[in-house]
Every structure is written in structure tokens, then in C-alpha cells.
Amino acid sequence: MYRNLKISLCLPCRNEGEHLASTLAGIPEIVDEVLVISNRSTDNTVAVAKSLGATVIEEDRVINNIGYGFALMTGFRSATGDIIVSGDADGTYPFGDIAKAVDYLIDNKLNFISCARYPLPDKSHVPLQLRLGIFLLNNEFRLLYGKKTNDILSGMWVFERSSLDDLRLSEGDWNLSPQIKV
């Protein structure tokens, strides 16, 4: 328990067996529950997650072969923590800063914060096409909504479980990330 709150971490995964061990090794001790939500993984994601003590949930729904949003929504509903944290298991999220993010949420009396991966100190493993796409989507979001974001597709969020229903999430594919920010 951190600050008398149970912290749950939801990790949507599709074929992240290669990155999962290093990702889970970087999870701080304040996290009480780790949920790995496998969305049609065909590699060793499920076996690795189980061997490292994570709770594994399998979610098979997809839209155009993408089930990222479904995996997250399933994880959020399954999480038992007072605070829910999410992020991808690809090694690009600053999970070591979860305590700082939870503190910021509580100290500022917020119920939801969105974190960003960018700018990354090492962009070598992020394809140029993806970086360009995020740049364009960030600017589209700014034009449409008048708000600045550094990472419209970031999947790292920290929020109070009690606010889950207020989010009214529905997008089962990649569009969950922009939906949650809007």
C-alpha cells in the first residue's frame, strides 16, 4: 500500500514476451497488482507474465486486428486498486516514476493524469514513421481541441478507480488513447 492506497498496473500486451521481463523488473514496489492483458499474443507473453508473478488476462476482441483498447478496458475493469496505472510493456514508459505520478495526482486533488513517453532520451528503437505520425496527430489534436499534448498515443495514465465510469471508454483499437484524452 502506498499512501494507504492500493495501486494496480495494467499492461496491454500483444507479443511482448521479449520486453516483458525487463518491463516488469522496472516496476516499483509501490505497485500492489500487475495485470498483463494479452490481446491475441502468439509468442511467450502469457508464460513469461505468469512466471514473473503477474496476473494474466486474455482478451481476444479486435477491430481490424487491433485490440489495444479492448485490452486496456478489460484490465481497468479487472483491476482492484484504488489507483490504476497503465502503460505499454515495450520499454518506452517511465514506470520508475509511478510514485511521482501518484503523488502528483493526490497532492493536486486530480482524478486523472496522462503521462507522455516523449521526448525519449533514446529514440533509436522508435521507427521514424511512428514518430512522424505522433507529431502529426499531436498537431491535429491541438488544432481541433486547442490543447497541447506531447504524446497523443501515450497509454500511460494514472487515475482514481472511482473515475473509471466517468471516462466512458468505448474505443477497442488504438483510438482509445486519443479518446481518453479528449
C-alpha atoms as a PDB file:
ATOM      1  CA  MET A   1       0.000   0.000   0.000  1.00  0.00           C
ATOM      2  CA  TYR A   2       1.296   3.410  -0.954  1.00  0.00           C
ATOM      3  CA  ARG A   3      -0.246   6.322   0.916  1.00  0.00           C
ATOM      4  CA  ASN A   4      -2.894   3.857   2.134  1.00  0.00           C
ATOM      5  CA  LEU A   5      -3.932   3.197  -1.456  1.00  0.00           C
ATOM      6  CA  LYS A   6      -3.746   0.006  -3.463  1.00  0.00           C
ATOM      7  CA  ILE A   7      -2.003   0.593  -6.809  1.00  0.00           C
ATOM      8  CA  SER A   8      -2.833  -1.557  -9.853  1.00  0.00           C
ATOM      9  CA  LEU A   9      -0.809  -1.548 -13.068  1.00  0.00           C
ATOM     10  CA  CYS A  10      -2.447  -2.632 -16.333  1.00  0.00           C
ATOM     11  CA  LEU A  11      -0.148  -3.675 -19.173  1.00  0.00           C
ATOM     12  CA  PRO A  12      -1.832  -4.405 -22.522  1.00  0.00           C
ATOM     13  CA  CYS A  13       0.344  -6.816 -24.473  1.00  0.00           C
ATOM     14  CA  ARG A  14       0.484  -8.411 -27.856  1.00  0.00           C
ATOM     15  CA  ASN A  15       3.621 -10.430 -28.349  1.00  0.00           C
ATOM     16  CA  GLU A  16       5.662  -8.548 -25.757  1.00  0.00           C
ATOM     17  CA  GLY A  17       7.395 -11.629 -24.347  1.00  0.00           C
ATOM     18  CA  GLU A  18      10.755 -10.227 -25.454  1.00  0.00           C
ATOM     19  CA  HIS A  19      10.291  -6.990 -23.449  1.00  0.00           C
ATOM     20  CA  LEU A  20       8.106  -8.181 -20.587  1.00  0.00           C
ATOM     21  CA  ALA A  21      10.815  -9.377 -18.184  1.00  0.00           C
ATOM     22  CA  SER A  22      12.724  -6.087 -18.332  1.00  0.00           C
ATOM     23  CA  THR A  23       9.484  -4.086 -18.102  1.00  0.00           C
ATOM     24  CA  LEU A  24       8.306  -5.988 -15.034  1.00  0.00           C
ATOM     25  CA  ALA A  25      11.748  -5.702 -13.442  1.00  0.00           C
ATOM     26  CA  GLY A  26      11.339  -1.913 -13.591  1.00  0.00           C
ATOM     27  CA  ILE A  27       8.019  -1.835 -11.757  1.00  0.00           C
ATOM     28  CA  PRO A  28       8.435  -0.102  -8.384  1.00  0.00           C
ATOM     29  CA  GLU A  29       7.439  -1.859  -5.174  1.00  0.00           C
ATOM     30  CA  ILE A  30       4.558   0.558  -4.573  1.00  0.00           C
ATOM     31  CA  VAL A  31       2.583  -1.344  -7.236  1.00  0.00           C
ATOM     32  CA  ASP A  32       0.411  -3.916  -5.469  1.00  0.00           C
ATOM     33  CA  GLU A  33      -1.106  -5.609  -8.506  1.00  0.00           C
ATOM     34  CA  VAL A  34       0.256  -6.163 -12.016  1.00  0.00           C
ATOM     35  CA  LEU A  35      -2.224  -7.199 -14.684  1.00  0.00           C
ATOM     36  CA  VAL A  36      -0.889  -8.327 -18.054  1.00  0.00           C
ATOM     37  CA  ILE A  37      -3.707  -8.299 -20.565  1.00  0.00           C
ATOM     38  CA  SER A  38      -2.709 -10.376 -23.552  1.00  0.00           C
ATOM     39  CA  ASN A  39      -4.512  -9.493 -26.748  1.00  0.00           C
ATOM     40  CA  ARG A  40      -4.041 -12.447 -29.078  1.00  0.00           C
ATOM     41  CA  SER A  41      -0.370 -12.953 -28.235  1.00  0.00           C
ATOM     42  CA  THR A  42       1.212 -15.786 -30.178  1.00  0.00           C
ATOM     43  CA  ASP A  43       4.622 -15.650 -28.517  1.00  0.00           C
ATOM     44  CA  ASN A  44       5.565 -16.429 -24.910  1.00  0.00           C
ATOM     45  CA  THR A  45       3.946 -13.296 -23.399  1.00  0.00           C
ATOM     46  CA  VAL A  46       1.481 -15.247 -21.254  1.00  0.00           C
ATOM     47  CA  ALA A  47       4.073 -17.741 -19.986  1.00  0.00           C
ATOM     48  CA  VAL A  48       6.600 -15.002 -19.164  1.00  0.00           C
ATOM     49  CA  ALA A  49       3.993 -12.904 -17.350  1.00  0.00           C
ATOM     50  CA  LYS A  50       2.819 -15.870 -15.271  1.00  0.00           C
ATOM     51  CA  SER A  51       6.383 -16.928 -14.440  1.00  0.00           C
ATOM     52  CA  LEU A  52       7.092 -13.424 -13.130  1.00  0.00           C
ATOM     53  CA  GLY A  53       4.018 -13.356 -10.891  1.00  0.00           C
ATOM     54  CA  ALA A  54       1.741 -11.092 -12.918  1.00  0.00           C
ATOM     55  CA  THR A  55      -1.965 -11.768 -13.137  1.00  0.00           C
ATOM     56  CA  VAL A  56      -2.726 -12.691 -16.755  1.00  0.00           C
ATOM     57  CA  ILE A  57      -5.976 -11.907 -18.517  1.00  0.00           C
ATOM     58  CA  GLU A  58      -6.568 -12.933 -22.103  1.00  0.00           C
ATOM     59  CA  GLU A  59      -8.691 -10.582 -24.225  1.00  0.00           C
ATOM     60  CA  ASP A  60      -9.432 -11.651 -27.795  1.00  0.00           C
ATOM     61  CA  ARG A  61     -11.588  -8.815 -29.153  1.00  0.00           C
ATOM     62  CA  VAL A  62     -10.126  -6.766 -32.008  1.00  0.00           C
ATOM     63  CA  ILE A  63     -11.067  -4.167 -34.597  1.00  0.00           C
ATOM     64  CA  ASN A  64      -9.105  -4.544 -37.841  1.00  0.00           C
ATOM     65  CA  ASN A  65      -6.769  -6.898 -35.939  1.00  0.00           C
ATOM     66  CA  ILE A  66      -6.081  -4.285 -33.213  1.00  0.00           C
ATOM     67  CA  GLY A  67      -7.307  -4.910 -29.669  1.00  0.00           C
ATOM     68  CA  TYR A  68      -5.267  -2.405 -27.664  1.00  0.00           C
ATOM     69  CA  GLY A  69      -8.296  -0.519 -26.342  1.00  0.00           C
ATOM     70  CA  PHE A  70     -10.199  -3.702 -25.531  1.00  0.00           C
ATOM     71  CA  ALA A  71      -7.206  -4.996 -23.575  1.00  0.00           C
ATOM     72  CA  LEU A  72      -6.987  -1.794 -21.549  1.00  0.00           C
ATOM     73  CA  MET A  73     -10.715  -1.602 -20.845  1.00  0.00           C
ATOM     74  CA  THR A  74     -10.686  -5.229 -19.692  1.00  0.00           C
ATOM     75  CA  GLY A  75      -7.676  -4.564 -17.478  1.00  0.00           C
ATOM     76  CA  PHE A  76      -9.238  -1.453 -15.964  1.00  0.00           C
ATOM     77  CA  ARG A  77     -12.422  -3.340 -15.081  1.00  0.00           C
ATOM     78  CA  SER A  78     -10.409  -6.216 -13.590  1.00  0.00           C
ATOM     79  CA  ALA A  79      -8.039  -4.044 -11.546  1.00  0.00           C
ATOM     80  CA  THR A  80      -8.744  -3.941  -7.824  1.00  0.00           C
ATOM     81  CA  GLY A  81      -6.607  -0.926  -6.918  1.00  0.00           C
ATOM     82  CA  ASP A  82      -7.754   2.462  -5.699  1.00  0.00           C
ATOM     83  CA  ILE A  83      -5.349   3.959  -8.240  1.00  0.00           C
ATOM     84  CA  ILE A  84      -4.954   2.443 -11.695  1.00  0.00           C
ATOM     85  CA  VAL A  85      -1.827   2.993 -13.760  1.00  0.00           C
ATOM     86  CA  SER A  86      -1.466   1.836 -17.341  1.00  0.00           C
ATOM     87  CA  GLY A  87       1.305   1.659 -19.883  1.00  0.00           C
ATOM     88  CA  ASP A  88       2.693  -0.489 -22.642  1.00  0.00           C
ATOM     89  CA  ALA A  89       5.201  -3.232 -21.931  1.00  0.00           C
ATOM     90  CA  ASP A  90       7.559  -2.152 -24.719  1.00  0.00           C
ATOM     91  CA  GLY A  91      10.118  -0.424 -22.511  1.00  0.00           C
ATOM     92  CA  THR A  92       9.219   3.145 -23.523  1.00  0.00           C
ATOM     93  CA  TYR A  93       7.308   4.160 -20.393  1.00  0.00           C
ATOM     94  CA  PRO A  94       8.827   5.628 -17.206  1.00  0.00           C
ATOM     95  CA  PHE A  95       7.328   3.155 -14.730  1.00  0.00           C
ATOM     96  CA  GLY A  96      10.014   4.089 -12.221  1.00  0.00           C
ATOM     97  CA  ASP A  97       8.158   7.407 -11.864  1.00  0.00           C
ATOM     98  CA  ILE A  98       4.837   5.863 -10.809  1.00  0.00           C
ATOM     99  CA  ALA A  99       5.224   7.160  -7.236  1.00  0.00           C
ATOM    100  CA  LYS A 100       5.834  10.697  -8.532  1.00  0.00           C
ATOM    101  CA  ALA A 101       2.761  10.463 -10.749  1.00  0.00           C
ATOM    102  CA  VAL A 102       0.569   9.104  -7.919  1.00  0.00           C
ATOM    103  CA  ASP A 103       1.857  11.833  -5.598  1.00  0.00           C
ATOM    104  CA  TYR A 104       1.080  14.484  -8.219  1.00  0.00           C
ATOM    105  CA  LEU A 105      -2.432  13.084  -8.694  1.00  0.00           C
ATOM    106  CA  ILE A 106      -3.167  13.079  -4.957  1.00  0.00           C
ATOM    107  CA  ASP A 107      -1.370  16.279  -3.977  1.00  0.00           C
ATOM    108  CA  ASN A 108      -3.149  18.248  -6.710  1.00  0.00           C
ATOM    109  CA  LYS A 109      -6.542  16.652  -5.973  1.00  0.00           C
ATOM    110  CA  LEU A 110      -6.849  15.297  -9.506  1.00  0.00           C
ATOM    111  CA  ASN A 111      -8.634  12.141 -10.533  1.00  0.00           C
ATOM    112  CA  PHE A 112      -6.798  11.556 -13.832  1.00  0.00           C
ATOM    113  CA  ILE A 113      -3.441  12.401 -15.368  1.00  0.00           C
ATOM    114  CA  SER A 114      -1.968  11.477 -18.720  1.00  0.00           C
ATOM    115  CA  CYS A 115       1.758  10.858 -18.958  1.00  0.00           C
ATOM    116  CA  ALA A 116       3.974  11.036 -22.042  1.00  0.00           C
ATOM    117  CA  ARG A 117       6.844   8.986 -23.423  1.00  0.00           C
ATOM    118  CA  TYR A 118       8.246  11.848 -25.448  1.00  0.00           C
ATOM    119  CA  PRO A 119      10.760  13.211 -25.640  1.00  0.00           C
ATOM    120  CA  LEU A 120      12.605   9.929 -25.185  1.00  0.00           C
ATOM    121  CA  PRO A 121      16.312  10.097 -24.373  1.00  0.00           C
ATOM    122  CA  ASP A 122      16.915   7.262 -26.852  1.00  0.00           C
ATOM    123  CA  LYS A 123      14.622   7.236 -29.897  1.00  0.00           C
ATOM    124  CA  SER A 124      16.591   4.594 -31.776  1.00  0.00           C
ATOM    125  CA  HIS A 125      14.011   1.852 -31.213  1.00  0.00           C
ATOM    126  CA  VAL A 126      11.040   4.054 -32.223  1.00  0.00           C
ATOM    127  CA  PRO A 127      10.609   3.969 -36.002  1.00  0.00           C
ATOM    128  CA  LEU A 128      10.763   7.324 -37.789  1.00  0.00           C
ATOM    129  CA  GLN A 129       7.341   6.658 -39.319  1.00  0.00           C
ATOM    130  CA  LEU A 130       5.799   6.294 -35.832  1.00  0.00           C
ATOM    131  CA  ARG A 131       7.498   9.462 -34.548  1.00  0.00           C
ATOM    132  CA  LEU A 132       6.249  11.396 -37.587  1.00  0.00           C
ATOM    133  CA  GLY A 133       2.725  10.025 -37.151  1.00  0.00           C
ATOM    134  CA  ILE A 134       2.626  11.058 -33.488  1.00  0.00           C
ATOM    135  CA  PHE A 135       3.926  14.527 -34.392  1.00  0.00           C
ATOM    136  CA  LEU A 136       1.131  14.936 -36.959  1.00  0.00           C
ATOM    137  CA  LEU A 137      -1.563  13.587 -34.618  1.00  0.00           C
ATOM    138  CA  ASN A 138      -0.376  15.849 -31.776  1.00  0.00           C
ATOM    139  CA  ASN A 139      -0.748  18.872 -34.054  1.00  0.00           C
ATOM    140  CA  GLU A 140      -4.152  17.728 -35.317  1.00  0.00           C
ATOM    141  CA  PHE A 141      -5.298  17.427 -31.674  1.00  0.00           C
ATOM    142  CA  ARG A 142      -4.015  20.946 -30.976  1.00  0.00           C
ATOM    143  CA  LEU A 143      -5.909  22.350 -33.984  1.00  0.00           C
ATOM    144  CA  LEU A 144      -9.163  20.547 -33.179  1.00  0.00           C
ATOM    145  CA  TYR A 145      -9.238  20.966 -29.408  1.00  0.00           C
ATOM    146  CA  GLY A 146      -6.900  23.875 -28.673  1.00  0.00           C
ATOM    147  CA  LYS A 147      -4.871  21.741 -26.265  1.00  0.00           C
ATOM    148  CA  LYS A 148      -1.214  20.792 -26.451  1.00  0.00           C
ATOM    149  CA  THR A 149      -0.084  17.216 -25.961  1.00  0.00           C
ATOM    150  CA  ASN A 150       3.371  15.709 -26.289  1.00  0.00           C
ATOM    151  CA  ASP A 151       2.095  12.210 -26.996  1.00  0.00           C
ATOM    152  CA  ILE A 152      -1.490  11.758 -28.176  1.00  0.00           C
ATOM    153  CA  LEU A 153      -0.943   7.992 -28.382  1.00  0.00           C
ATOM    154  CA  SER A 154       0.551   7.619 -24.924  1.00  0.00           C
ATOM    155  CA  GLY A 155      -1.016   4.783 -22.994  1.00  0.00           C
ATOM    156  CA  MET A 156       0.387   5.750 -19.607  1.00  0.00           C
ATOM    157  CA  TRP A 157      -2.356   7.087 -17.415  1.00  0.00           C
ATOM    158  CA  VAL A 158      -2.744   7.359 -13.662  1.00  0.00           C
ATOM    159  CA  PHE A 159      -6.261   7.693 -12.343  1.00  0.00           C
ATOM    160  CA  GLU A 160      -8.584   7.013  -9.464  1.00  0.00           C
ATOM    161  CA  ARG A 161     -10.572   3.843  -9.922  1.00  0.00           C
ATOM    162  CA  SER A 162     -13.675   5.811  -8.900  1.00  0.00           C
ATOM    163  CA  SER A 163     -13.377   7.899 -12.093  1.00  0.00           C
ATOM    164  CA  LEU A 164     -13.446   4.904 -14.451  1.00  0.00           C
ATOM    165  CA  ASP A 165     -17.156   5.157 -15.250  1.00  0.00           C
ATOM    166  CA  ASP A 166     -16.827   8.895 -15.946  1.00  0.00           C
ATOM    167  CA  LEU A 167     -14.313   8.159 -18.717  1.00  0.00           C
ATOM    168  CA  ARG A 168     -16.980   6.314 -20.774  1.00  0.00           C
ATOM    169  CA  LEU A 169     -14.390   4.399 -22.757  1.00  0.00           C
ATOM    170  CA  SER A 170     -15.548   2.613 -25.898  1.00  0.00           C
ATOM    171  CA  GLU A 171     -12.747   2.501 -28.473  1.00  0.00           C
ATOM    172  CA  GLY A 172     -11.340  -1.016 -28.797  1.00  0.00           C
ATOM    173  CA  ASP A 173      -8.408  -0.222 -31.073  1.00  0.00           C
ATOM    174  CA  TRP A 174      -5.628   2.416 -30.998  1.00  0.00           C
ATOM    175  CA  ASN A 175      -8.260   5.149 -30.819  1.00  0.00           C
ATOM    176  CA  LEU A 176      -8.665   4.559 -27.080  1.00  0.00           C
ATOM    177  CA  SER A 177      -5.566   6.713 -26.458  1.00  0.00           C
ATOM    178  CA  PRO A 178      -6.967   9.843 -28.159  1.00  0.00           C
ATOM    179  CA  GLN A 179     -10.451   9.122 -26.771  1.00  0.00           C
ATOM    180  CA  ILE A 180      -9.246   9.078 -23.181  1.00  0.00           C
ATOM    181  CA  LYS A 181      -7.502  12.422 -23.680  1.00  0.00           C
ATOM    182  CA  VAL A 182     -10.491  14.100 -25.311  1.00  0.00           C
END
